[in-house]
Coordinates of C-alpha atoms in Angstrom, one line a residue:
Chain A
X1 CA 20.1 -7.2 29.9
X2 CA 18.3 -10.2 28.4
X3 CA 16.8 -9.3 25.0
X4 CA 13.3 -10.3 26.0
X5 CA 13.4 -7.8 28.9
X6 CA 14.8 -5.0 26.8
X7 CA 11.8 -4.2 24.6
X8 CA 11.8 -2.7 21.2
X9 CA 13.4 0.7 20.6
X10 CA 13.5 2.5 17.3
X11 CA 16.9 2.2 15.7
X12 CA 18.5 5.6 15.2
X13 CA 22.2 4.6 14.9
X14 CA 24.6 5.0 11.9
X15 CA 23.8 3.6 8.5
X16 CA 26.1 1.7 6.2
X17 CA 27.1 2.7 2.7
X18 CA 26.0 1.5 -0.7
X19 CA 28.8 -1.1 -1.0
X20 CA 28.2 -2.6 2.4
X21 CA 24.5 -2.9 1.6
X22 CA 25.3 -4.5 -1.8
X23 CA 27.5 -7.1 -0.2
X24 CA 24.7 -8.2 2.2
X25 CA 23.0 -10.6 -0.3
X26 CA 26.3 -12.2 -1.4
X27 CA 27.3 -12.8 2.2
X28 CA 24.1 -14.5 3.1
X29 CA 24.0 -16.5 -0.1
X30 CA 27.6 -17.7 0.2
X31 CA 26.8 -18.8 3.7
X32 CA 23.8 -20.8 2.5
X33 CA 25.7 -22.3 -0.5
X34 CA 28.7 -23.3 1.6
X35 CA 26.4 -25.3 3.9
X36 CA 25.5 -27.6 0.9
X37 CA 27.6 -30.7 0.7
X38 CA 27.2 -31.0 -3.1
X39 CA 28.6 -27.5 -3.6
X40 CA 31.5 -28.3 -1.4
X41 CA 32.0 -31.6 -3.3
X42 CA 32.1 -29.8 -6.7
X43 CA 34.5 -27.1 -5.4
X44 CA 36.8 -29.9 -4.2
X45 CA 36.4 -31.8 -7.4
X46 CA 37.3 -28.7 -9.4
X47 CA 40.5 -28.4 -7.5
X48 CA 42.0 -31.7 -8.8
X49 CA 42.6 -30.6 -12.3
X50 CA 44.6 -27.4 -11.3
X51 CA 46.5 -29.7 -8.9
X52 CA 47.4 -32.1 -11.8
X53 CA 48.3 -29.1 -14.0
X54 CA 50.6 -27.9 -11.2
X55 CA 52.3 -31.2 -11.0
X56 CA 52.6 -31.2 -14.8
X57 CA 54.3 -27.8 -14.6
X58 CA 56.6 -28.9 -11.9
X59 CA 57.7 -31.9 -14.0
X60 CA 58.0 -29.9 -17.2
X61 CA 60.3 -27.5 -15.5
X62 CA 62.6 -30.2 -14.0
X63 CA 64.0 -31.6 -17.1
X64 CA 66.5 -33.6 -15.2
X65 CA 63.7 -35.9 -14.1
X66 CA 62.9 -36.6 -17.8
X67 CA 66.3 -37.5 -19.0
X68 CA 65.3 -41.1 -19.8
X69 CA 62.3 -40.0 -22.0
X70 CA 62.4 -39.3 -25.7
X71 CA 62.2 -36.0 -27.5
X72 CA 58.5 -36.5 -28.3
X73 CA 57.5 -36.8 -24.7
X74 CA 59.5 -33.7 -23.7
X75 CA 57.6 -31.8 -26.5
X76 CA 54.3 -33.0 -25.0
X77 CA 55.3 -31.4 -21.7
X78 CA 55.6 -27.9 -23.2
X79 CA 53.7 -25.3 -21.2
X80 CA 52.3 -23.1 -23.9
X81 CA 49.0 -21.7 -25.2
X82 CA 47.6 -25.2 -25.9
X83 CA 48.3 -26.3 -22.3
X84 CA 46.4 -23.3 -20.9
X85 CA 43.6 -23.7 -23.3
X86 CA 43.1 -27.3 -22.2
X87 CA 43.3 -26.2 -18.6
X88 CA 40.5 -23.6 -19.3
X89 CA 38.3 -26.1 -21.2
X90 CA 38.3 -28.6 -18.3
X91 CA 37.8 -25.9 -15.6
X92 CA 35.0 -24.3 -17.6
X93 CA 33.1 -27.6 -17.6
X94 CA 33.2 -27.5 -13.8
X95 CA 32.3 -23.8 -13.8
X96 CA 29.2 -24.4 -15.9
X97 CA 28.2 -27.3 -13.7
X98 CA 28.6 -25.2 -10.6
X99 CA 26.6 -22.3 -12.2
X100 CA 23.8 -24.7 -13.1
X101 CA 23.8 -26.1 -9.6
X102 CA 24.0 -22.8 -7.6
X103 CA 22.6 -20.1 -9.9
X104 CA 18.9 -21.2 -10.0
X105 CA 18.8 -21.1 -6.2
X106 CA 19.6 -17.4 -6.1
X107 CA 16.6 -15.8 -7.8
X108 CA 13.9 -18.5 -8.1
X109 CA 13.2 -18.7 -4.4
X110 CA 12.8 -14.9 -4.2
X111 CA 10.3 -15.1 -7.1
X112 CA 8.5 -18.1 -5.6
X113 CA 8.2 -16.5 -2.2
X114 CA 7.3 -13.1 -3.6
X115 CA 10.3 -11.6 -1.8
X116 CA 11.3 -9.0 -4.4
X117 CA 9.0 -6.3 -3.0
X118 CA 10.9 -6.6 0.3
X119 CA 14.2 -6.1 -1.4
X120 CA 13.1 -3.3 -3.7
X121 CA 11.3 -1.4 -0.9
X122 CA 14.7 -0.9 0.6
X123 CA 17.5 1.3 -0.8
X124 CA 18.3 -1.2 -3.5
X125 CA 17.6 -1.0 -7.2
X126 CA 16.8 -3.9 -9.5
X127 CA 20.3 -3.7 -11.1
X128 CA 22.0 -3.7 -7.7
X129 CA 20.0 -6.8 -6.9
X130 CA 21.2 -8.5 -10.1
X131 CA 24.7 -7.3 -9.4
X132 CA 24.6 -8.7 -5.9
X133 CA 23.4 -12.0 -7.2
X134 CA 26.1 -12.0 -9.9
X135 CA 28.7 -11.3 -7.3
X136 CA 27.6 -14.6 -5.5
X137 CA 28.1 -16.6 -8.7
X138 CA 31.2 -14.7 -9.8
X139 CA 32.8 -15.3 -6.4
X140 CA 32.0 -19.0 -6.6
X141 CA 33.1 -19.4 -10.2
X142 CA 36.3 -17.3 -9.7
X143 CA 37.4 -19.8 -7.1
X144 CA 37.6 -22.5 -9.7
X145 CA 38.5 -20.6 -12.8
X146 CA 40.8 -17.6 -13.1
X147 CA 42.2 -17.8 -9.5
X148 CA 43.7 -21.3 -10.0
X149 CA 44.5 -20.3 -13.6
X150 CA 46.6 -17.4 -12.5
X151 CA 48.2 -19.4 -9.7
X152 CA 49.3 -22.0 -12.3
X153 CA 50.5 -19.2 -14.6
X154 CA 52.4 -17.7 -11.7
X155 CA 53.9 -21.1 -10.8
X156 CA 55.1 -21.5 -14.4
X157 CA 56.5 -18.0 -14.5
X158 CA 58.3 -18.7 -11.2
X159 CA 59.8 -22.0 -12.4
X160 CA 60.5 -21.1 -16.0
X161 CA 61.8 -17.6 -15.4
X162 CA 61.7 -14.3 -17.2
X163 CA 62.4 -15.6 -20.7
X164 CA 59.3 -17.7 -20.6
X165 CA 57.3 -14.8 -19.3
X166 CA 58.5 -12.4 -21.9
X167 CA 57.5 -14.9 -24.6
X168 CA 54.1 -16.0 -23.1
X169 CA 52.9 -13.0 -20.9
X170 CA 49.7 -12.9 -23.0
X171 CA 48.7 -16.3 -21.6
X172 CA 48.2 -14.9 -18.1
X173 CA 46.0 -12.1 -19.6
X174 CA 44.1 -14.6 -21.7
X175 CA 43.5 -16.8 -18.7
X176 CA 42.1 -13.9 -16.7
X177 CA 40.0 -12.3 -19.5
X178 CA 38.9 -15.6 -21.0
X179 CA 37.6 -16.9 -17.6
X180 CA 36.0 -13.5 -16.9
X181 CA 34.0 -13.9 -20.1
X182 CA 32.9 -17.4 -19.1
X183 CA 32.0 -16.2 -15.5
X184 CA 30.0 -13.3 -16.8
X185 CA 28.1 -15.4 -19.4
X186 CA 27.5 -18.4 -17.1
X187 CA 26.3 -16.1 -14.3
X188 CA 23.9 -14.2 -16.6
X189 CA 22.6 -17.5 -18.1
X190 CA 22.1 -19.0 -14.6
X191 CA 20.3 -15.9 -13.3
X192 CA 18.2 -15.4 -16.4
X193 CA 17.1 -19.1 -16.3
X194 CA 16.3 -18.8 -12.6
X195 CA 14.2 -15.7 -13.2
X196 CA 12.5 -17.2 -16.3
X197 CA 11.3 -20.5 -15.0
X198 CA 11.3 -20.1 -11.2
X199 CA 11.6 -23.9 -10.7
X200 CA 15.2 -24.6 -9.7
X201 CA 15.6 -28.0 -11.3
X202 CA 14.3 -26.8 -14.6
X203 CA 16.4 -23.7 -14.4
X204 CA 19.5 -25.8 -13.8
X205 CA 18.7 -27.9 -16.8
X206 CA 18.2 -24.8 -18.8
X207 CA 21.7 -23.6 -17.9
X208 CA 23.2 -26.9 -19.0
X209 CA 21.0 -26.9 -22.1
X210 CA 22.2 -23.4 -23.0
X211 CA 25.8 -24.5 -23.1
X212 CA 25.6 -28.1 -24.3
X213 CA 22.3 -28.5 -26.2
X214 CA 23.0 -25.3 -28.1
X215 CA 26.4 -26.7 -29.1
X216 CA 24.6 -29.8 -30.6
X217 CA 22.0 -27.6 -32.3
X218 CA 24.8 -25.5 -33.8
X219 CA 26.5 -28.6 -35.1
X220 CA 23.3 -29.8 -36.6
X221 CA 22.7 -26.5 -38.4
X222 CA 26.2 -26.6 -39.8
X223 CA 25.6 -30.1 -41.1
X224 CA 22.2 -29.3 -42.6
X225 CA 23.3 -26.0 -44.3
X226 CA 26.8 -27.2 -45.0
X227 CA 28.0 -24.0 -43.5
X228 CA 29.7 -22.9 -40.3
X229 CA 27.6 -19.9 -39.4
X230 CA 25.6 -22.1 -37.0
X231 CA 28.7 -22.1 -34.8
X232 CA 27.7 -18.6 -33.8
X233 CA 24.9 -20.2 -31.7
X234 CA 27.4 -22.4 -29.8
X235 CA 28.6 -20.5 -26.8
X236 CA 31.4 -23.0 -26.1
X237 CA 32.7 -22.6 -29.6
X238 CA 32.6 -18.8 -29.3
X239 CA 34.4 -18.8 -26.0
X240 CA 37.0 -21.3 -27.4
X241 CA 37.7 -19.2 -30.4
X242 CA 38.2 -16.0 -28.4
X243 CA 40.4 -17.8 -25.9
X244 CA 42.5 -19.2 -28.7
X245 CA 42.8 -15.8 -30.3
X246 CA 43.9 -14.2 -27.1
X247 CA 46.5 -17.0 -26.6
X248 CA 47.7 -16.7 -30.2
X249 CA 46.8 -20.2 -31.2
X250 CA 43.7 -19.5 -33.2
X251 CA 43.8 -21.2 -36.6
X252 CA 40.3 -21.4 -38.0
X253 CA 39.2 -22.6 -41.4
X254 CA 38.4 -20.0 -44.0
X255 CA 34.7 -20.9 -43.8
X256 CA 34.5 -20.3 -40.0
X257 CA 33.1 -17.1 -38.6
X258 CA 35.5 -14.3 -37.9
X259 CA 36.6 -13.2 -34.4
X260 CA 34.4 -10.1 -34.5
X261 CA 31.4 -12.1 -35.3
X262 CA 32.2 -14.5 -32.4
X263 CA 32.6 -11.6 -30.0
X264 CA 29.4 -10.0 -31.3
X265 CA 27.5 -13.2 -30.9
X266 CA 28.7 -13.6 -27.3
X267 CA 27.7 -10.0 -26.5
X268 CA 24.4 -10.8 -28.1
X269 CA 23.9 -13.7 -25.7
X270 CA 24.7 -11.5 -22.7
X271 CA 22.3 -8.8 -23.9
X272 CA 19.6 -11.4 -24.3
X273 CA 20.1 -12.6 -20.8
X274 CA 20.0 -9.0 -19.5
X275 CA 16.7 -8.4 -21.4
X276 CA 15.2 -11.5 -19.7
X277 CA 16.3 -10.3 -16.3
X278 CA 14.9 -6.8 -17.0
X279 CA 11.6 -8.3 -18.0
X280 CA 11.3 -10.8 -15.2
X281 CA 12.7 -9.0 -12.2
X282 CA 10.0 -6.7 -11.2
X283 CA 8.7 -6.0 -7.7
X284 CA 5.1 -6.2 -8.9
X285 CA 3.6 -8.0 -11.9
X286 CA 1.5 -5.6 -13.9
X287 CA -1.5 -7.2 -15.7
X288 CA -1.9 -5.1 -18.9
Chain B
X1 CA 6.5 21.9 7.5
X2 CA 7.3 18.9 5.2
X3 CA 4.3 16.6 4.9
X4 CA 4.7 12.8 5.1
X5 CA 3.1 12.4 1.7
X6 CA 2.5 15.0 -1.0
X7 CA 0.8 14.2 -4.2
X8 CA 0.7 16.7 -7.0
X9 CA -1.6 15.8 -9.9
X10 CA -0.3 12.3 -9.8
X11 CA -1.3 10.2 -12.8
X12 CA -0.2 6.6 -13.2
X13 CA -0.9 4.4 -16.2
X14 CA -0.3 0.6 -16.2
X15 CA -0.5 -0.8 -19.6
X16 CA -3.2 1.1 -21.4
X17 CA -5.3 1.7 -18.3
X18 CA -4.9 4.9 -16.3
X19 CA -5.1 3.8 -12.7
X20 CA -4.5 7.0 -10.8
X21 CA -6.1 10.0 -12.3
X22 CA -4.6 13.2 -11.1
X23 CA -4.3 12.8 -7.3
X24 CA -3.3 15.9 -5.3
X25 CA -3.1 16.1 -1.5
X26 CA -0.9 16.7 1.4
X27 CA -1.0 14.1 4.2
X28 CA 0.6 13.8 7.6
X29 CA 1.5 17.4 8.2
X30 CA 2.6 17.5 11.8
X31 CA 5.6 18.1 14.1
X32 CA 7.5 15.3 15.6
X33 CA 6.1 12.4 13.5
X34 CA 3.7 9.8 14.7
X35 CA 0.9 10.4 12.3
X36 CA -1.3 7.5 11.0
X37 CA -2.9 7.9 7.7
X38 CA -5.6 5.5 6.5
X39 CA -5.9 4.7 2.8
X40 CA -9.4 3.5 1.9
X41 CA -11.3 2.7 -1.2
X42 CA -13.2 -0.1 -2.9
X43 CA -11.5 -2.8 -4.8
X44 CA -9.8 -1.4 -7.9
X45 CA -9.7 2.2 -6.5
X46 CA -5.9 2.4 -6.9
X47 CA -4.8 2.0 -3.3
X48 CA -2.1 -0.6 -4.1
X49 CA -1.0 1.3 -7.2
X50 CA -0.6 4.4 -5.0
X51 CA 1.5 2.5 -2.5
X52 CA 3.6 0.9 -5.2
X53 CA 4.1 4.3 -6.8
X54 CA 5.3 5.7 -3.5
X55 CA 7.8 2.8 -3.3
X56 CA 9.1 3.7 -6.7
X57 CA 7.7 0.6 -8.4
X58 CA 5.7 2.5 -11.0
X59 CA 6.7 5.7 -12.9
X60 CA 4.1 8.4 -12.9
X61 CA 2.6 9.4 -16.3
X62 CA 2.6 13.0 -15.0
X63 CA 2.7 14.8 -11.7
X64 CA 4.7 13.8 -8.6
X65 CA 4.5 11.8 -5.4
X66 CA 6.8 13.0 -2.6
X67 CA 7.5 11.4 0.7
X68 CA 9.2 13.7 3.2
X69 CA 9.9 16.0 0.3
X70 CA 11.8 13.4 -1.8
X71 CA 10.4 12.5 -5.2
X72 CA 9.4 8.9 -5.2
X73 CA 10.4 8.4 -8.8
X74 CA 13.5 10.5 -9.1
X75 CA 14.9 9.9 -5.6
X76 CA 13.9 6.3 -4.8
X77 CA 16.8 5.5 -2.6
X78 CA 16.3 8.5 -0.4
X79 CA 12.6 7.6 -0.1
X80 CA 13.2 3.9 0.5
X81 CA 15.8 4.6 3.2
X82 CA 13.0 6.3 5.2
X83 CA 10.3 3.7 5.0
X84 CA 9.4 0.2 5.9
X85 CA 6.9 -1.8 3.9
X86 CA 4.7 -4.6 4.9
X87 CA 3.2 -6.1 1.7
X88 CA -0.3 -7.6 1.6
X89 CA 0.7 -10.9 0.1
X90 CA 3.1 -13.5 1.5
X91 CA 6.6 -12.1 1.1
X92 CA 9.4 -13.9 2.9
X93 CA 12.3 -16.3 2.3
X94 CA 10.9 -19.7 3.3
X95 CA 14.2 -21.5 4.1
X96 CA 15.5 -18.8 6.5
X97 CA 15.0 -18.5 10.2
X98 CA 13.1 -15.5 11.4
X99 CA 16.3 -14.1 13.0
X100 CA 18.4 -14.5 9.9
X101 CA 15.6 -13.0 7.7
X102 CA 15.2 -10.0 9.9
X103 CA 18.9 -9.5 10.2
X104 CA 19.3 -9.6 6.5
X105 CA 16.5 -7.1 6.0
X106 CA 17.9 -4.9 8.6
X107 CA 21.4 -4.9 6.9
X108 CA 19.8 -4.3 3.5
X109 CA 18.2 -1.2 5.1
X110 CA 21.6 0.0 6.1
X111 CA 22.0 -1.2 9.6
X112 CA 25.5 -2.4 10.7
X113 CA 25.8 -6.2 11.2
X114 CA 25.8 -6.2 15.0
X115 CA 23.0 -3.7 15.4
X116 CA 20.9 -5.7 12.8
X117 CA 21.3 -8.9 14.8
X118 CA 20.5 -7.2 18.1
X119 CA 17.4 -5.5 16.6
X120 CA 16.3 -8.7 14.9
X121 CA 15.9 -10.3 18.3
X122 CA 14.4 -7.3 19.9
X123 CA 11.8 -6.8 17.1
X124 CA 10.8 -10.5 17.1
X125 CA 10.2 -10.4 20.8
X126 CA 8.2 -7.1 20.3
X127 CA 5.9 -8.7 17.8
X128 CA 5.4 -11.8 19.8
X129 CA 7.6 -14.2 17.9
X130 CA 10.4 -14.4 20.4
X131 CA 10.0 -18.1 21.1
X132 CA 9.7 -19.0 17.4
X133 CA 12.6 -16.8 16.2
X134 CA 14.9 -19.7 15.3
X135 CA 12.2 -21.5 13.3
X136 CA 12.2 -21.3 9.5
X137 CA 9.7 -18.8 8.1
X138 CA 8.2 -21.5 5.9
X139 CA 6.8 -23.3 8.9
X140 CA 5.0 -20.3 10.3
X141 CA 1.2 -20.0 10.5
X142 CA -0.5 -17.2 8.6
X143 CA -0.7 -15.0 11.7
X144 CA 3.0 -15.5 12.5
X145 CA 3.9 -14.6 8.9
X146 CA 1.9 -11.4 9.2
X147 CA 3.9 -10.6 12.4
X148 CA 7.2 -11.4 10.7
X149 CA 6.3 -9.1 7.9
X150 CA 5.5 -6.3 10.3
X151 CA 8.8 -7.0 12.1
X152 CA 10.9 -6.7 8.9
X153 CA 9.1 -3.4 8.2
X154 CA 10.0 -1.8 11.5
X155 CA 13.4 -3.4 12.3
X156 CA 15.4 -0.4 11.0
X157 CA 13.2 2.2 12.7
X158 CA 11.8 3.9 9.5
X159 CA 10.1 7.3 9.5
X160 CA 7.1 5.9 7.7
X161 CA 5.7 2.3 7.9
X162 CA 3.5 1.3 5.0
X163 CA 1.1 -1.4 6.0
X164 CA -1.0 -3.1 3.3
X165 CA -3.9 -5.0 4.9
X166 CA -1.9 -5.9 8.1
X167 CA -4.9 -7.7 9.7
X168 CA -5.7 -10.0 6.8
X169 CA -6.2 -13.5 7.9
X170 CA -5.7 -12.8 11.6
X171 CA -7.9 -14.3 14.4
X172 CA -9.5 -11.7 16.7
X173 CA -6.8 -12.0 19.3
X174 CA -4.0 -11.6 16.8
X175 CA -5.9 -8.8 15.1
X176 CA -6.1 -6.9 18.4
X177 CA -2.4 -7.5 19.0
X178 CA -1.6 -6.2 15.5
X179 CA -3.7 -3.0 16.1
X180 CA -2.0 -2.5 19.5
X181 CA 1.4 -2.8 17.8
X182 CA 0.4 -0.3 15.1
X183 CA -0.8 2.1 17.7
X184 CA 2.5 1.7 19.6
X185 CA 4.5 2.2 16.4
X186 CA 2.7 5.5 16.0
X187 CA 2.3 6.8 19.6
X188 CA 5.4 5.4 21.4
X189 CA 8.0 5.1 18.7
X190 CA 6.9 8.2 16.7
X191 CA 6.9 6.5 13.3
X192 CA 4.4 7.6 10.8
X193 CA 2.0 4.9 9.6
X194 CA 0.2 4.6 6.3
X195 CA -2.4 1.9 6.7
X196 CA -4.3 0.4 3.8
X197 CA -7.1 -1.7 4.9
X198 CA -10.6 -2.8 3.9
X199 CA -11.5 -3.0 7.6
X200 CA -12.8 0.4 8.4
X201 CA -12.9 -0.3 12.1
X202 CA -9.1 -0.9 12.0
X203 CA -8.5 2.4 10.3
X204 CA -10.9 4.2 12.6
X205 CA -9.1 2.8 15.6
X206 CA -5.6 3.6 14.5
X207 CA -5.6 6.5 12.1
X208 CA -5.6 10.3 12.5
X209 CA -6.5 11.1 8.9
X210 CA -8.0 9.1 6.1
X211 CA -7.8 9.3 2.3
X212 CA -10.5 7.7 0.3
X213 CA -10.0 6.7 -3.3
X214 CA -12.5 5.7 -5.9
X215 CA -11.8 4.9 -9.5
X216 CA -8.3 6.4 -9.2
X217 CA -9.5 9.7 -7.8
X218 CA -9.5 11.1 -4.3
X219 CA -13.1 11.4 -3.2
X220 CA -12.5 12.3 0.3
X221 CA -9.8 13.4 2.7
X222 CA -10.9 13.5 6.3
X223 CA -9.0 14.5 9.4
X224 CA -10.4 11.9 11.9
X225 CA -8.9 13.8 14.8
X226 CA -10.9 16.9 13.9
X227 CA -13.9 14.8 13.2
X228 CA -13.6 13.3 16.7
X229 CA -13.1 16.7 18.2
X230 CA -16.0 18.3 16.3
X231 CA -18.9 19.2 18.5
X232 CA -21.5 18.6 15.9
X233 CA -24.2 16.4 17.2
X234 CA -25.7 13.7 15.0
X235 CA -29.1 12.5 16.1
X236 CA -31.2 9.6 15.0
X237 CA -34.9 10.1 15.4
X238 CA -37.8 7.7 15.0
X239 CA -41.0 9.7 14.7
X240 CA -44.7 8.6 14.7
X241 CA -47.3 10.7 12.9
X242 CA -47.2 12.8 9.7
X243 CA -43.8 14.2 9.2
X244 CA -44.5 16.4 6.2
X245 CA -42.8 19.7 6.6
X246 CA -40.6 18.5 9.4
X247 CA -37.5 19.1 7.3
X248 CA -38.5 22.7 6.8
X249 CA -39.2 23.1 10.5
X250 CA -35.7 21.7 11.3
X251 CA -34.4 24.4 9.0
X252 CA -35.9 27.1 11.2
X253 CA -33.7 25.8 14.0
X254 CA -30.6 25.9 11.8
X255 CA -30.6 22.1 11.8
X256 CA -30.7 19.8 8.8
X257 CA -32.3 16.4 8.5
X258 CA -32.7 13.5 6.2
X259 CA -35.9 11.4 6.0
X260 CA -34.8 7.8 5.7
X261 CA -38.4 6.5 5.5
X262 CA -40.8 4.9 7.9
X263 CA -40.4 7.8 10.3
X264 CA -36.7 7.5 10.7
X265 CA -34.7 10.7 10.5
X266 CA -31.0 11.6 10.7
X267 CA -30.5 15.1 12.0
X268 CA -27.5 17.3 12.4
X269 CA -27.8 19.9 15.1
X270 CA -25.8 23.1 15.2
X271 CA -23.5 23.5 18.1
X272 CA -25.7 26.1 19.8
X273 CA -28.9 24.2 19.7
X274 CA -29.9 22.0 22.6
X275 CA -31.6 18.7 22.2
X276 CA -34.7 20.0 23.9
X277 CA -35.5 22.1 20.8
X278 CA -36.1 18.8 18.9
X279 CA -38.5 17.6 21.6
X280 CA -40.4 21.0 21.4
X281 CA -40.5 20.9 17.6
X282 CA -41.9 17.4 17.7
X283 CA -44.5 18.3 20.3
X284 CA -45.6 21.4 18.3
X285 CA -46.2 19.2 15.2
X286 CA -47.9 16.5 17.3
X287 CA -45.3 14.0 16.4
X288 CA -44.5 11.0 18.7
X289 CA -40.8 10.6 19.4
X290 CA -40.4 6.8 19.5
X291 CA -36.6 6.8 19.6
X292 CA -33.9 9.4 19.9
X293 CA -30.2 8.5 19.9
X294 CA -27.0 10.6 19.6
X295 CA -24.7 9.2 17.1
X296 CA -21.3 10.3 15.7
X297 CA -20.6 10.1 12.1
X298 CA -18.6 6.8 11.8
X299 CA -15.8 6.2 9.4
X300 CA -18.0 3.7 7.7
X301 CA -20.6 6.4 7.0
X302 CA -17.9 8.8 5.8
X303 CA -16.6 6.0 3.5
X304 CA -20.0 5.0 2.2
X305 CA -20.9 8.6 1.5
X306 CA -17.6 9.2 -0.2
X307 CA -17.9 6.3 -2.5
X308 CA -21.5 7.2 -3.2
X309 CA -23.2 4.2 -1.5
X310 CA -25.3 6.3 0.9
X311 CA -26.7 9.8 0.7
X312 CA -24.9 12.6 2.5
X313 CA -26.1 14.1 5.7
X314 CA -26.9 17.7 5.3
X315 CA -24.6 20.0 7.1
X316 CA -21.9 17.4 7.1
X317 CA -18.4 18.6 6.6
X318 CA -17.6 15.8 4.2
X319 CA -18.2 16.7 0.6
X320 CA -19.1 13.6 -1.4
X321 CA -19.4 13.6 -5.1
X322 CA -22.8 15.0 -6.2
X323 CA -25.5 12.4 -6.5
X324 CA -28.3 12.5 -9.1
X325 CA -31.2 14.2 -7.4
X326 CA -34.8 14.1 -8.5
X327 CA -37.2 17.0 -7.8
X328 CA -39.5 14.5 -6.1
X329 CA -36.8 13.7 -3.6
X330 CA -36.2 17.4 -2.9
X331 CA -39.9 17.8 -2.1
X332 CA -39.6 15.1 0.5
X333 CA -36.8 16.8 2.2
X334 CA -34.1 14.5 0.9
X335 CA -30.9 15.6 -0.6

């Protein structure tokens, strides 16, 4: 029967569970994001570097192709911690750009359109809402970070064999955990910026500012105070140090902050973003 | 029997201000659903805060608010799974079509994907947005947005629909349509309705009981069904002549009256007294009856009495807060 002839009947059928309800927002958001050409372009652009790395690994593992080259060049082709760290740095730039582009569109429109009461009057808590929005970003960022990272690691293991794996197994773990840190931090920063300023363009700029302007500010502090404690304000430095430590290639100066300080600073940034979300994501604004 | 809404000494504080000051009541006690409760009160009375507390948006300072027996603060998911909410302000997602918006809201309420899509179409046709269902919500007029908000509140067939000022900004035809829909929600689909409105006529037309708040306190709870059923007769009289002692004479009949000045009286007759007794009383006292009309106590009157804007009619079942009374007024037969 045609829907306009059927008339409204009260729904009394089965209800879905918590997980299904939680995934509703990500499904709709992914659908909307994937309809944007710019997002697709960034996702495609972010696939080039892993492709190049894959070619690099192929060449590095086919030594017969390199017979004419010198020893120095063959050393350059070594697939080790430095190779994976370089891979991660390049991909993290794409990830931050993607987070700045897509993150602000997740919460800001809900705040602008006063849609939060609609969400929170349904069986969904504020933290489930944040989690759902984080899943959107985590899904997008995973596609260009740890998933290609692990594919490349797997490709190297497949080509280099068990000896290489037994020596460098920690690189796979470092790629996954390192990118997970980035994804969590970038998602939280993007969501907090979106909740804080409501205006998408400014929120996007804030995300980029958090990662790149803070890095400059930290460098300036170090220069002024002739110290390296300012590096604790540089999220990229913090991530880089932790990645390097997990890969076993961390070689800091004595004056540089310790690993625990770096980890604590990173946790502090995440906590700050959670506080912003907690303060801003309320179904009603209470005028005290 | 579990009431729709049960408040037990509910106190809510926002910032330093106590908004709800010890509310206690049981509303919507009936079998089979389909009760409509009106929530009235002047601006700042605490209506919106009460609704938001029911939705779990505010934590009570003390006391409890229960919907269908579930604590709104401690069991928010159980509560929210049973209700639909139509907020007063614009609440939508501008860049979504109405169908996609309703489907998402249905799925968020726990409907499976297929059922949500089907109900989205059904509900949009039901509220009169069938032809505009593929348009983006941002392009809707105010009246259409109101209907879309109503649609998202009922798509999942909740047990209670909370409507906050549903007829705001609607033209007369759209307002009538909205009231008809609310009536259908209650009578045909057996959903309970909590209607918060400043328009007393809307509440009177749709609600079975009414809760009136003032300054964060309940000042009146009326069962409009019973009011409608009551056989008390309210009479408005306009008399010519000297009416001194007329109030006392009414008392001998068991009736009670209020002198509203310039010969106008409001009288409540007991059930067993015929209207002829009033004519006889006037004749005995040589009073000219210039006008006599029967009148029911309207919700507007109940409301104004409850919030203290007009005096109470003696013998009225409603018990407004005591007003300051001077001895002079008592002498004149006024309360």
